Short mmCIF file of N, CA and C in Angstrom, two decimals:
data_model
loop_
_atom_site.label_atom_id
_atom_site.label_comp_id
_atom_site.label_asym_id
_atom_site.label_seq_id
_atom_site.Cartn_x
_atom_site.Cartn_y
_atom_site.Cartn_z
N UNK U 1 0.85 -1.17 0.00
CA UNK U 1 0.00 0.00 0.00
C UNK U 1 0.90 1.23 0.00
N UNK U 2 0.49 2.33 -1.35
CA UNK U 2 1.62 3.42 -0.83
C UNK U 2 1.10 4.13 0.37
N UNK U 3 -0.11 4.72 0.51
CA UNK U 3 -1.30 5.50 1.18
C UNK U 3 -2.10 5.01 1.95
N UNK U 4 -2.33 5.01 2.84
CA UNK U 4 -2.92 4.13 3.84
C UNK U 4 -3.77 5.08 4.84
N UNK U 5 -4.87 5.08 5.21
CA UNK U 5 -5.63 5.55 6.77
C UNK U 5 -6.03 4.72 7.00
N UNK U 6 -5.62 4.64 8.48
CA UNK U 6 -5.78 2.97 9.19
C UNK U 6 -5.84 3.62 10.71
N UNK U 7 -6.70 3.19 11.88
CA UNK U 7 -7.28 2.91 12.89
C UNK U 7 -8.29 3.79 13.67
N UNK U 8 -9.22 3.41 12.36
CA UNK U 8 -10.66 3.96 12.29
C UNK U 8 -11.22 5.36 12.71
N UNK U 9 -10.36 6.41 13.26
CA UNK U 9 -10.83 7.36 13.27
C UNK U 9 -9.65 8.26 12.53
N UNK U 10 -9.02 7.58 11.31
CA UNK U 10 -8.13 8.80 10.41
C UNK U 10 -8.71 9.26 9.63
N UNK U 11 -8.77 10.42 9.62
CA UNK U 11 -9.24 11.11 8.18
C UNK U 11 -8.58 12.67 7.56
N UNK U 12 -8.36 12.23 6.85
CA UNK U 12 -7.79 13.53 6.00
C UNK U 12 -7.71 13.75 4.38
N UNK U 13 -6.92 14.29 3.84
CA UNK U 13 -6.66 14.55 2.54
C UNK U 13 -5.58 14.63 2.01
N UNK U 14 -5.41 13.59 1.05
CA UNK U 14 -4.03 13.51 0.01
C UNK U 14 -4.25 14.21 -0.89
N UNK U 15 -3.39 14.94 -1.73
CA UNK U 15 -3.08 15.67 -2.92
C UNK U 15 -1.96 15.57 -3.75
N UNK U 16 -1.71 15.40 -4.48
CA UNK U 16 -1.20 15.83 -5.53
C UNK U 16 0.33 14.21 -5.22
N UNK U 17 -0.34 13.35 -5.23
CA UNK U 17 0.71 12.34 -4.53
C UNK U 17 0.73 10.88 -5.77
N UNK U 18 1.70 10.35 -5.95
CA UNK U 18 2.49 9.53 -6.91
C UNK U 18 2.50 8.07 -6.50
N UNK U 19 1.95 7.11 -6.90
CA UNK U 19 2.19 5.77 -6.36
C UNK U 19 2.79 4.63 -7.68
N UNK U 20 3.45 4.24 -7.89
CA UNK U 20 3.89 3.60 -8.95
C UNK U 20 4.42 2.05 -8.45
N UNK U 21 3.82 0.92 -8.76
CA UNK U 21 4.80 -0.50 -8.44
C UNK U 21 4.08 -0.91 -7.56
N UNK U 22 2.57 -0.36 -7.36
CA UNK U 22 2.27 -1.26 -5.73
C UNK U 22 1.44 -2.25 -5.93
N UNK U 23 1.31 -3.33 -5.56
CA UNK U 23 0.69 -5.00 -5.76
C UNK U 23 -0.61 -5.02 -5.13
N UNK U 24 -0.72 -4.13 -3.68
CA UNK U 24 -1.90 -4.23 -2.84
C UNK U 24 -2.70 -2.71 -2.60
N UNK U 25 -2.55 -2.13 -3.41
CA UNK U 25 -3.34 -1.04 -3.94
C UNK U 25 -2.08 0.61 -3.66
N UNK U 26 -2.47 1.50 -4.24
CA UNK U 26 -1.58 2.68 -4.03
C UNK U 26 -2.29 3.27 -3.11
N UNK U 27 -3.74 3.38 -2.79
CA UNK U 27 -4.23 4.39 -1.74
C UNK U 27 -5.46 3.69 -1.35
N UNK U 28 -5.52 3.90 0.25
CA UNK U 28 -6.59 3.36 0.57
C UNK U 28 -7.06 4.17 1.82
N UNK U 29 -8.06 3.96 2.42
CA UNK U 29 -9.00 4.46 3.19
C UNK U 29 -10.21 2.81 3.50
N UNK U 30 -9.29 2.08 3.44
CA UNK U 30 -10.16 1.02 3.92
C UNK U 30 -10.30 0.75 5.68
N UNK U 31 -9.14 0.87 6.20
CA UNK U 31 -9.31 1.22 7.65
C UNK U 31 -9.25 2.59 8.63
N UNK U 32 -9.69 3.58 7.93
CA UNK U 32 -9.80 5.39 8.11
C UNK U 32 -11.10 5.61 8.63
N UNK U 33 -11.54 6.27 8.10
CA UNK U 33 -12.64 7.01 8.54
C UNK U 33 -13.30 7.03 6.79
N UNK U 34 -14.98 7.25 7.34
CA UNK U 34 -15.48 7.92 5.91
C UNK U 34 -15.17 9.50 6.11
N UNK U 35 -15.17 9.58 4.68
CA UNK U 35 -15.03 10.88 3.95
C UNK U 35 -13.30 11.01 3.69
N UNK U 36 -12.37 10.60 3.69
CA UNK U 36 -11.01 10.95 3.43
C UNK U 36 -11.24 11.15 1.75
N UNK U 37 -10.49 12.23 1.30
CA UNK U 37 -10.62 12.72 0.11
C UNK U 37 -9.08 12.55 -0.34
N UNK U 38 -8.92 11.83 -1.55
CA UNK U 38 -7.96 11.81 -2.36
C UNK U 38 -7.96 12.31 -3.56
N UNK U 39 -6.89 13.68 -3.65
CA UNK U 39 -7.46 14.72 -4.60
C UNK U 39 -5.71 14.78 -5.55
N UNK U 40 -5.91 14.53 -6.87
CA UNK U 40 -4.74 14.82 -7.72
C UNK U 40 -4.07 13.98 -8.05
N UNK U 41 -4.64 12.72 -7.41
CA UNK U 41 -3.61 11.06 -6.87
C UNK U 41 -3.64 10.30 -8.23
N UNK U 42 -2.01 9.97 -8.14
CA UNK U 42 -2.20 9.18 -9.93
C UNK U 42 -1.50 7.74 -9.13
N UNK U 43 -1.78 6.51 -10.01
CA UNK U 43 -0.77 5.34 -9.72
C UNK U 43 -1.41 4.62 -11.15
N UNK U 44 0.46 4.28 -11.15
CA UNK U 44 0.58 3.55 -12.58
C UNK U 44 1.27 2.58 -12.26
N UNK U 45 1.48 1.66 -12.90
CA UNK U 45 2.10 0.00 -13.30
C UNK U 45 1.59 -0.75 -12.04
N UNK U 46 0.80 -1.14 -11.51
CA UNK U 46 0.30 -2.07 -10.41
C UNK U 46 0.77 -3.17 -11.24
N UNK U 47 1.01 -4.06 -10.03
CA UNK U 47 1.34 -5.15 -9.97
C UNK U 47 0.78 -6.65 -9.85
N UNK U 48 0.73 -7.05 -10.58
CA UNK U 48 -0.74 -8.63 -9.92
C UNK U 48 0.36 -9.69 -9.82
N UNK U 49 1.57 -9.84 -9.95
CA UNK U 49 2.45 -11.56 -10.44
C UNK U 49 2.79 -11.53 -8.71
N UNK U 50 3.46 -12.60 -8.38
CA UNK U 50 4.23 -12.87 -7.39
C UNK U 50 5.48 -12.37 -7.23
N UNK U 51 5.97 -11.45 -6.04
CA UNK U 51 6.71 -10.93 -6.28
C UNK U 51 7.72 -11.71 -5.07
N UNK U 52 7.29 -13.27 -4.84
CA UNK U 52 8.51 -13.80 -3.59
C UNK U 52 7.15 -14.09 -2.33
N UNK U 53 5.95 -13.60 -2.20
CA UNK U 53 5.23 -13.62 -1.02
C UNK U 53 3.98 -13.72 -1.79
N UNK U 54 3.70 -14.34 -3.06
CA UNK U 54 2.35 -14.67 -3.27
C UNK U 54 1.80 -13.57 -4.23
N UNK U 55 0.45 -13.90 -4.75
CA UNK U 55 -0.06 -12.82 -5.71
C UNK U 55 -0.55 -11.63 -4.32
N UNK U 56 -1.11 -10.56 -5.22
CA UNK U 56 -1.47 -9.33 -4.17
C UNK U 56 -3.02 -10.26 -4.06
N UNK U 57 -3.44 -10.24 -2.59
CA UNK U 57 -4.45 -10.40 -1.98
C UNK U 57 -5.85 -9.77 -2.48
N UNK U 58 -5.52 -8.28 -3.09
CA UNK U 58 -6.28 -7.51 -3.24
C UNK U 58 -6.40 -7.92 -4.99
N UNK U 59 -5.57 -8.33 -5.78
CA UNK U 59 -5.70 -8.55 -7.10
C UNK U 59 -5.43 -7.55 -7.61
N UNK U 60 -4.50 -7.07 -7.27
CA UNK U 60 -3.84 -5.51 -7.23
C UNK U 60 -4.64 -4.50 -7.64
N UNK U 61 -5.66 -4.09 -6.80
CA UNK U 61 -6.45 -2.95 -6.49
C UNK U 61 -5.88 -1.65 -6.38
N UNK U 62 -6.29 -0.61 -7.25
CA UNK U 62 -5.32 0.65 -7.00
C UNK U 62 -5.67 1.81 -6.18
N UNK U 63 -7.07 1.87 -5.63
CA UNK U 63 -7.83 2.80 -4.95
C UNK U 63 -8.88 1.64 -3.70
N UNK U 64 -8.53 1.56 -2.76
CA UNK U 64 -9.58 0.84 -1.75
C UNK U 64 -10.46 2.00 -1.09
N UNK U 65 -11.73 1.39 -1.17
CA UNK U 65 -12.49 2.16 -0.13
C UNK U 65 -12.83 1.20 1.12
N UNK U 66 -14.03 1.42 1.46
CA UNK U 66 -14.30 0.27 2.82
C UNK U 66 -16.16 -0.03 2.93
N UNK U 67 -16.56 -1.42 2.72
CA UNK U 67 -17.58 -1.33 3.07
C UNK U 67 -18.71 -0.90 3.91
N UNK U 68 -19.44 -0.16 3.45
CA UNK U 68 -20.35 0.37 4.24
C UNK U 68 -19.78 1.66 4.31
N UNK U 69 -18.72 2.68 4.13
CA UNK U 69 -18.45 3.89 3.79
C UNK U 69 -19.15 4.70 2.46
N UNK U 70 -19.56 5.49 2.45
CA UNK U 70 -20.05 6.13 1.18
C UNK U 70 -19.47 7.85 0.55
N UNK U 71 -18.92 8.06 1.22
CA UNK U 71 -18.42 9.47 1.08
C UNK U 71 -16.92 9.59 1.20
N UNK U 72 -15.96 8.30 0.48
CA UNK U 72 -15.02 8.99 0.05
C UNK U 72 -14.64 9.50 -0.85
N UNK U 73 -14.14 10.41 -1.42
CA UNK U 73 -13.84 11.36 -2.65
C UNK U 73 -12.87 10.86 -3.61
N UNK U 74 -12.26 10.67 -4.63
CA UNK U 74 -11.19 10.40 -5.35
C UNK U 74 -11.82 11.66 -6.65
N UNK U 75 -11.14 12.53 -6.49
CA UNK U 75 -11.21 13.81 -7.25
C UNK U 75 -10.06 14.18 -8.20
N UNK U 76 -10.33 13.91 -9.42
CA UNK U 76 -9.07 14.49 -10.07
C UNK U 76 -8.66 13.60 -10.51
N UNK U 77 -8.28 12.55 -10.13
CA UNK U 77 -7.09 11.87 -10.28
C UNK U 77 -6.90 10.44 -11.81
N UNK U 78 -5.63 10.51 -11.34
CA UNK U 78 -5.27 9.24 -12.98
C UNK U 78 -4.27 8.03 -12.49
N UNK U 79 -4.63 7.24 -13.47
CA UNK U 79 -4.41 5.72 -13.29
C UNK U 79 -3.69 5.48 -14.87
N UNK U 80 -2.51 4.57 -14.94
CA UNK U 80 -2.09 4.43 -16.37
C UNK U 80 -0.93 3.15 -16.22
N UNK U 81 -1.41 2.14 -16.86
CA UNK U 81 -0.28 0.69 -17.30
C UNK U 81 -1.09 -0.48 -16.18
N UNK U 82 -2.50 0.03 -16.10
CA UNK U 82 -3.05 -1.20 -14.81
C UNK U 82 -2.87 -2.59 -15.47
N UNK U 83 -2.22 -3.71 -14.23
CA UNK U 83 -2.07 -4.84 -15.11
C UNK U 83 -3.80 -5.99 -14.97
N UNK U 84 -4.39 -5.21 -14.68
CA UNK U 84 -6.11 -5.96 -14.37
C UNK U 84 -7.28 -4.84 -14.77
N UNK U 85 -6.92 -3.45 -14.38
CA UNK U 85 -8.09 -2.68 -14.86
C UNK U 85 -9.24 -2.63 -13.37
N UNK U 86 -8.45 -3.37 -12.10
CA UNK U 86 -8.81 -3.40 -11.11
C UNK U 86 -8.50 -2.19 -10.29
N UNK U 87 -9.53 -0.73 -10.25
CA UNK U 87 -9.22 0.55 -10.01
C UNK U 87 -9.50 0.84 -8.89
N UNK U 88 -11.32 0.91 -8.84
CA UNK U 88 -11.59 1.50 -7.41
C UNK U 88 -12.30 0.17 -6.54
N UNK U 89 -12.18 -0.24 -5.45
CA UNK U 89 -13.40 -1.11 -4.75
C UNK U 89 -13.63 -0.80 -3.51
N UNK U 90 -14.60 -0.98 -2.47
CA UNK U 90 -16.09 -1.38 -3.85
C UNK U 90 -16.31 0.47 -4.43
N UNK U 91 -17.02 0.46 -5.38
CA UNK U 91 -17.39 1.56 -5.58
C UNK U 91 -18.58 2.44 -5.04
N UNK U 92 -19.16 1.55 -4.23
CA UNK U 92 -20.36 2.50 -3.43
C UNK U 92 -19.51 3.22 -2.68
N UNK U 93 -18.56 2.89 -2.07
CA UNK U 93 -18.11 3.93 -0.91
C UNK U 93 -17.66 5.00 -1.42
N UNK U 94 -17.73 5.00 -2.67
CA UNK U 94 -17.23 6.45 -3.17
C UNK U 94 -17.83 7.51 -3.51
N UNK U 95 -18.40 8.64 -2.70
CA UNK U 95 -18.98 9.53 -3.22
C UNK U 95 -18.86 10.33 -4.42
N UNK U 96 -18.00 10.46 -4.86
CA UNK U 96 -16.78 10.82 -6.22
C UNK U 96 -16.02 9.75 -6.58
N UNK U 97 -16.15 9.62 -7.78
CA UNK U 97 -15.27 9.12 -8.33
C UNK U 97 -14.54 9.44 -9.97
N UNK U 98 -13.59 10.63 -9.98
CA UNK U 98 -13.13 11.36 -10.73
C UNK U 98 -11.82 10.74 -11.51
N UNK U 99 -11.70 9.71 -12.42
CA UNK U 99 -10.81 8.97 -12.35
C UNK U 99 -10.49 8.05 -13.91
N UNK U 100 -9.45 9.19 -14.58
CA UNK U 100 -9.16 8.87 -16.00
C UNK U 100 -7.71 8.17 -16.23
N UNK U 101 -7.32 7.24 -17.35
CA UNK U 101 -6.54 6.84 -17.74
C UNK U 101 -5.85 8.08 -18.05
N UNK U 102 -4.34 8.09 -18.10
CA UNK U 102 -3.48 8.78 -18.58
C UNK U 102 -2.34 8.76 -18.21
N UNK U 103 -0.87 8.57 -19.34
CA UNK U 103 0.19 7.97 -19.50
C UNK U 103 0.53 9.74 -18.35
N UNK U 104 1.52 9.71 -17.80
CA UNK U 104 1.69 10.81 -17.01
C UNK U 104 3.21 10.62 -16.37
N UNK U 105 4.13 11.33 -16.51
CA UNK U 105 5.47 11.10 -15.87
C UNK U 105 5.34 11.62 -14.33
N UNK U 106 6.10 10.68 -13.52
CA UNK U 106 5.84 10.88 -11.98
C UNK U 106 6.66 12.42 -11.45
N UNK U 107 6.07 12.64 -10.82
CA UNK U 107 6.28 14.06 -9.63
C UNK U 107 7.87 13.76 -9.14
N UNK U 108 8.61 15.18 -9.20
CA UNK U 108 9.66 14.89 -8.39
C UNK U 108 9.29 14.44 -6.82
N UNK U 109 10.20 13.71 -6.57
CA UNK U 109 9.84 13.59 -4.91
C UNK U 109 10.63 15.00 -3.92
N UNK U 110 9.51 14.94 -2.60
CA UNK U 110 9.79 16.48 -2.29
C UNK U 110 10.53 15.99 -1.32
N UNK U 111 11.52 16.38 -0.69
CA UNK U 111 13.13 16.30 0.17
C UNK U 111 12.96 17.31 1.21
N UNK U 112 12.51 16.55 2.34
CA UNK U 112 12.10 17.71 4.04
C UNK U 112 13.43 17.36 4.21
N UNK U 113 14.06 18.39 5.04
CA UNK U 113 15.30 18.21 6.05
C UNK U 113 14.70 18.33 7.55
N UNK U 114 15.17 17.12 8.11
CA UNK U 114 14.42 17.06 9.53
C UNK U 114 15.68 17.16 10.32
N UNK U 115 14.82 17.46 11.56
CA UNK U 115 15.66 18.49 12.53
C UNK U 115 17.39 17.76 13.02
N UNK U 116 17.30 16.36 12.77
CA UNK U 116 18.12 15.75 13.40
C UNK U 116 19.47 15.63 12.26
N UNK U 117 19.14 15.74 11.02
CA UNK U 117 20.23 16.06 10.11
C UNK U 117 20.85 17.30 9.78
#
């Protein structure tokens, strides 16, 4: 998973964020909160083969929501080289779902200097 909200009361908002190579989805909100909004979010080349630990569980899912959630957002965003076409699930939980193919070169990655370096 690149993106993850996990222990049931996370919620927030991703933007403008890059996931490339992931087997068990690039972003999820399956253990968050409803309503987390993922806004600008692209992931390309998912993965379905065995990579040493089995196929992805998820069947390499690139967007998770969570049953019985209905109001999460996926706004904006693009998907490009899926190896299944396995995008969003389930799709009721998604109040939005804004979400086009397109070949797209990845974001530089942004470089914090933290206090201890």
């Amino acid at each position: 998973m690149g993106v993850i909200f996990d222990g049931d009361l996370a919620l927030g908002v991703v933007e403008d964020v890059d996931a490339i190579r992931m087997g068990n989805g690039c972003f999820s909100d399956y253990a968050g909160s409803d309503g987390v909004v993922f806004r600008r979010t692209r992931c390309r080349e998912n993965i379905c083969e065995d990579q040493g630990r089995g196929a992805p569980l998820s069947n390499a899912l690139m967007w998770a929501g969570h049953p019985g959630y209905t109001k999460i957002r996926l706004e904006d965003s693009h998907y490009f080289a899926s190896c299944n076409n396995n995008l969003v699930w389930p799709d009721e939980s998604f109040e939005v779902i804004e979400l086009d193919e397109l070949d797209f070169t990845m974001r530089e990655p942004i470089v914090v200097p933290l206090c201890w370096e």
